[in-house]
Short mmCIF file of C-alpha atoms in Angstrom, two decimals:
data_model
loop_
_atom_site.label_atom_id
_atom_site.label_comp_id
_atom_site.label_asym_id
_atom_site.label_seq_id
_atom_site.Cartn_x
_atom_site.Cartn_y
_atom_site.Cartn_z
CA MET A 1 12.41 -89.89 3.23
CA SER A 2 8.82 -90.84 2.49
CA GLY A 3 8.90 -89.22 -0.92
CA LEU A 4 9.74 -85.80 0.50
CA LEU A 5 12.61 -85.24 -1.90
CA LYS A 6 10.30 -85.95 -4.85
CA LYS A 7 8.29 -82.92 -3.80
CA LEU A 8 11.15 -80.52 -4.52
CA PRO A 9 10.45 -78.06 -7.33
CA ILE A 10 12.40 -78.67 -10.52
CA LYS A 11 13.42 -75.06 -11.03
CA LEU A 12 15.32 -73.19 -8.34
CA SER A 13 15.17 -69.49 -7.68
CA ASN A 14 17.54 -67.40 -5.61
CA LYS A 15 14.89 -64.79 -4.97
CA LEU A 16 12.07 -64.61 -2.49
CA PRO A 17 8.54 -64.71 -3.92
CA ALA A 18 7.37 -61.29 -5.01
CA LYS A 19 4.69 -61.25 -2.34
CA VAL A 20 7.28 -61.44 0.44
CA SER A 21 8.93 -58.17 1.37
CA ASP A 22 12.61 -58.27 2.29
CA ASN A 23 12.24 -54.94 4.04
CA ALA A 24 9.50 -56.35 6.23
CA ARG A 25 11.64 -59.20 7.49
CA SER A 26 12.81 -58.42 11.00
CA SER A 27 15.98 -59.94 12.39
CA VAL A 28 15.32 -62.59 15.00
CA GLU A 29 18.07 -63.74 17.32
CA LYS A 30 18.67 -67.47 17.13
CA PRO A 31 19.29 -69.49 20.29
CA ASN A 32 22.83 -70.74 20.76
CA SER A 33 23.20 -74.48 20.26
CA THR A 34 25.89 -77.10 20.63
CA LEU A 35 23.74 -80.09 19.64
CA LYS A 36 23.89 -81.78 16.28
CA PRO A 37 20.59 -82.28 14.41
CA ILE A 38 19.04 -85.73 14.61
CA SER A 39 18.43 -87.66 11.41
CA ASN A 40 14.88 -87.70 10.06
CA GLN A 41 13.18 -86.81 6.77
CA PHE A 42 13.10 -83.10 7.58
CA THR A 43 16.70 -82.69 8.70
CA LYS A 44 17.87 -84.65 5.65
CA LEU A 45 16.07 -82.18 3.41
CA LEU A 46 17.64 -79.29 5.32
CA SER A 47 21.06 -80.86 4.86
CA ILE A 48 20.56 -81.19 1.11
CA THR A 49 19.48 -77.57 0.71
CA LYS A 50 21.84 -75.89 3.20
CA TYR A 51 24.33 -74.68 0.57
CA LEU A 52 21.71 -72.92 -1.52
CA PRO A 53 21.22 -69.14 -1.31
CA ALA A 54 18.86 -68.21 1.54
CA GLY A 55 16.05 -67.10 -0.77
CA ALA A 56 16.19 -70.21 -2.93
CA ARG A 57 16.37 -72.45 0.11
CA SER A 58 13.32 -70.83 1.70
CA SER A 59 11.37 -71.09 -1.55
CA ILE A 60 12.18 -74.78 -1.92
CA LEU A 61 11.33 -75.59 1.70
CA SER A 62 8.07 -73.66 1.46
CA LYS A 63 7.00 -75.57 -1.64
CA ALA A 64 8.12 -78.96 -0.34
CA PHE A 65 6.59 -78.59 3.12
CA GLY A 66 3.46 -77.08 1.59
CA LYS A 67 2.93 -80.32 -0.30
CA VAL A 68 3.63 -82.47 2.74
CA VAL A 69 0.80 -80.66 4.56
CA PRO A 70 -1.55 -79.68 1.70
CA TYR A 71 -3.84 -77.42 3.72
CA VAL A 72 -0.93 -75.36 5.01
CA GLY A 73 0.38 -75.13 1.47
CA THR A 74 -2.80 -73.41 0.30
CA THR A 75 -2.48 -70.53 2.77
CA GLY A 76 0.75 -69.00 1.46
CA ILE A 77 2.83 -69.64 4.57
CA TYR A 78 6.52 -69.00 3.85
CA TYR A 79 9.32 -70.80 5.70
CA GLU A 80 12.04 -68.23 6.35
CA THR A 81 14.14 -70.06 8.93
CA VAL A 82 13.99 -73.81 9.51
CA GLU A 83 16.55 -74.96 12.06
CA PRO A 84 16.40 -77.41 14.99
CA ASN A 85 16.55 -74.53 17.49
CA GLN A 86 14.33 -72.06 15.69
CA VAL A 87 11.61 -71.94 13.03
CA VAL A 88 10.35 -68.67 11.57
CA VAL A 89 7.38 -68.69 9.20
CA SER A 90 5.55 -65.70 7.74
CA LEU A 91 2.25 -64.88 6.10
CA ASN A 92 1.19 -61.77 4.23
CA ASN A 93 -1.95 -60.05 5.42
CA THR A 94 -3.97 -60.31 2.21
CA LYS A 95 -7.71 -60.32 1.66
CA ALA A 96 -7.69 -64.11 1.38
CA VAL A 97 -6.75 -64.46 5.08
CA GLN A 98 -8.87 -61.62 6.51
CA ASN A 99 -12.12 -61.68 8.42
CA HIS A 100 -15.27 -59.60 7.90
CA ILE A 101 -13.78 -56.43 9.43
CA GLY A 102 -10.55 -56.52 7.44
CA SER A 103 -8.31 -57.89 10.19
CA ILE A 104 -6.25 -61.03 9.89
CA HIS A 105 -8.42 -64.03 10.72
CA ALA A 106 -7.78 -65.74 14.06
CA VAL A 107 -7.54 -69.12 12.35
CA ALA A 108 -4.76 -67.79 10.11
CA ILE A 109 -2.79 -66.62 13.14
CA THR A 110 -3.36 -69.94 14.86
CA LEU A 111 -2.28 -71.88 11.77
CA LEU A 112 0.90 -69.81 11.55
CA ALA A 113 1.73 -70.65 15.17
CA GLU A 114 0.84 -74.32 14.71
CA THR A 115 3.11 -74.52 11.67
CA ALA A 116 6.09 -72.97 13.44
CA THR A 117 5.76 -75.08 16.60
CA GLY A 118 4.88 -78.28 14.76
CA PHE A 119 7.87 -78.07 12.46
CA ILE A 120 10.34 -77.28 15.20
CA LEU A 121 9.11 -80.34 17.09
CA GLY A 122 9.22 -82.40 13.91
CA LEU A 123 12.84 -81.39 13.32
CA ASN A 124 13.77 -82.80 16.72
CA LEU A 125 11.63 -85.93 16.74
CA PRO A 126 13.20 -89.31 15.90
CA ALA A 127 11.76 -90.95 12.78
CA ASP A 128 10.04 -93.71 14.77
CA ARG A 129 7.67 -91.27 16.50
CA VAL A 130 4.69 -89.20 15.41
CA LEU A 131 3.66 -85.76 16.66
CA LEU A 132 0.08 -84.84 17.50
CA ILE A 133 -1.40 -81.44 18.33
CA LYS A 134 -3.15 -81.55 21.68
CA SER A 135 -4.33 -78.05 22.57
CA TYR A 136 -3.47 -74.39 22.25
CA SER A 137 -4.05 -71.12 24.06
CA VAL A 138 -4.04 -67.65 22.50
CA ASN A 139 -5.32 -64.24 23.49
CA PHE A 140 -6.35 -62.05 20.54
CA TYR A 141 -6.05 -58.82 22.48
CA ARG A 142 -5.60 -56.64 19.40
CA PRO A 143 -6.49 -56.76 15.70
CA ILE A 144 -3.86 -57.36 13.02
CA LYS A 145 -4.91 -54.81 10.41
CA LYS A 146 -2.00 -54.63 8.02
CA GLY A 147 1.41 -55.92 7.10
CA GLN A 148 3.18 -59.23 7.18
CA MET A 149 2.99 -61.53 10.17
CA ALA A 150 5.81 -63.74 11.36
CA ALA A 151 5.64 -66.61 13.85
CA VAL A 152 8.79 -67.52 15.78
CA ALA A 153 9.12 -70.81 17.66
CA SER A 154 12.31 -71.67 19.55
CA LEU A 155 13.65 -74.61 21.52
CA SER A 156 16.61 -74.73 23.88
CA ASP A 157 19.14 -77.54 23.75
CA GLU A 158 17.67 -78.83 27.02
CA GLN A 159 14.22 -79.06 25.45
CA ARG A 160 15.63 -80.78 22.37
CA LEU A 161 17.32 -83.41 24.54
CA ASP A 162 14.10 -83.93 26.46
CA ILE A 163 12.24 -84.60 23.20
CA LEU A 164 14.96 -86.95 21.99
CA ASN A 165 15.14 -88.95 25.23
CA THR A 166 11.40 -89.21 25.87
CA PRO A 167 9.77 -91.86 23.67
CA LYS A 168 6.29 -90.69 24.64
CA GLY A 169 5.52 -87.28 26.04
CA GLU A 170 4.23 -83.77 25.53
CA MET A 171 5.54 -80.22 25.61
CA VAL A 172 4.17 -76.70 25.60
CA ILE A 173 5.93 -74.77 22.83
CA PRO A 174 5.36 -71.00 22.92
CA CYS A 175 5.22 -69.08 19.66
CA VAL A 176 5.60 -65.32 19.28
CA ILE A 177 3.57 -63.62 16.52
CA HIS A 178 5.10 -60.39 15.20
CA ASP A 179 3.16 -57.82 13.16
CA ARG A 180 6.09 -56.54 11.13
CA GLU A 181 4.54 -53.39 9.74
CA SER A 182 2.57 -52.32 12.77
CA ASP A 183 3.22 -48.93 14.33
CA SER A 184 1.95 -50.18 17.67
CA ASP A 185 4.17 -50.40 20.75
CA ARG A 186 2.14 -53.24 22.21
CA ASP A 187 3.74 -56.62 22.81
CA PRO A 188 3.46 -59.31 20.14
CA ILE A 189 0.81 -62.00 20.41
CA VAL A 190 1.99 -65.16 22.15
CA VAL A 191 0.41 -68.53 21.35
CA GLU A 192 1.08 -71.59 23.51
CA MET A 193 0.82 -74.83 21.57
CA THR A 194 0.78 -78.13 23.45
CA TRP A 195 2.16 -80.95 21.31
CA ALA A 196 2.33 -84.64 22.15
CA TRP A 197 4.32 -87.43 20.55
CA ILE A 198 4.06 -91.20 20.68
CA PRO A 199 5.82 -94.12 18.97
CA LYS A 200 4.48 -94.78 15.48
CA SER A 201 4.06 -98.43 16.43
CA GLU A 202 1.69 -97.50 19.24
CA LEU A 203 -0.39 -95.25 17.02
CA GLU A 204 -0.67 -97.99 14.41
CA ALA A 205 -1.66 -100.52 17.08
CA ARG A 206 -4.39 -98.22 18.32
CA ARG A 207 -5.69 -97.68 14.81
CA GLN A 208 -5.92 -101.43 14.32
CA GLY A 209 -7.41 -102.04 17.75
CA LYS A 210 -4.42 -104.10 18.84
CA ALA A 211 -3.44 -102.14 21.92
CA SER A 212 -2.66 -104.36 24.86
CA GLU A 213 -5.82 -104.93 26.90
CA GLY A 214 -3.86 -105.45 30.06
CA SER A 215 -1.88 -102.24 29.88
CA VAL A 216 -2.73 -99.49 32.33
CA GLU A 217 -1.92 -95.97 31.20
CA SER A 218 -0.89 -93.19 33.52
CA ASP A 219 -2.71 -89.86 33.40
CA SER A 220 0.00 -88.30 31.25
CA GLU A 221 -0.06 -91.23 28.86
CA SER A 222 -3.82 -91.20 28.47
CA ASN A 223 -3.63 -87.54 27.48
CA THR A 224 -1.67 -88.48 24.36
CA LYS A 225 -4.25 -90.78 22.81
CA ALA A 226 -4.44 -90.71 19.06
CA GLU A 227 -7.75 -88.88 19.20
CA VAL A 228 -5.78 -85.66 19.61
CA GLU A 229 -4.84 -85.84 15.95
CA THR A 230 -8.24 -84.30 15.28
CA GLU A 231 -6.55 -81.14 16.54
CA GLN A 232 -9.05 -80.23 19.22
CA GLY A 233 -7.69 -76.83 20.10
CA ASN A 234 -9.18 -74.35 22.49
CA GLN A 235 -12.41 -73.46 20.71
CA SER A 236 -12.42 -69.99 22.19
CA ALA A 237 -9.31 -69.21 20.19
CA THR A 238 -11.27 -69.30 16.96
CA ASN A 239 -13.78 -66.62 17.97
CA ASP A 240 -11.82 -63.96 16.18
CA GLU A 241 -14.77 -61.91 15.05
CA VAL A 242 -15.32 -60.93 18.67
CA ALA A 243 -11.73 -60.72 19.84
CA THR A 244 -10.22 -58.88 16.88
CA SER A 245 -12.96 -56.25 16.88
CA LYS A 246 -11.94 -54.94 20.28
#
């Protein structure tokens, strides 16, 4: 499991971190599923922790996944639900993630959506493939001034089968951002993340310059080149100082 189990905290807690409010956690309906999870390093960890109390399980997953992706681990993102059909992650609106006008920073919202969509894809991706962020689209039509945010990413069984049966492809995974303590009646923010995946062997060959010279890639294949791992998102999505001040 690539050392993932070694990243588990030694001490377990059956309580949520103090900074996470139980009262702020909204119930989110999970999609119905008849598919069994595939076997990879993430689903194995979920299997090991599934009998723990919900709070302890979320705490362990948050710490373990936070170490797998160090930058995400520094932001305080909390993994509330991690299942093959749905991932819910949350982030408290603290000063550390705010912009100059006191609203939640656009990059923090984007990171929350990327985490939710990336992990739900990772849960459904065979171990011999690697996922790569390709692009994203988000409209910051209102500021997030207070409260806890939650990002919800969901996949249908049909989408999960498509991921499983497509060795090399891409998919747009929408993510809904809820402002849990807002008194606004406006719709939640929706972020569309486009993820690609390719065989690990192909990525390694490209890194070593051993890709077949005679191969001709289709348009869809060329769009999944390893350069997308630089996470070249839609640059306009990071202009939060303008968008959130509306």
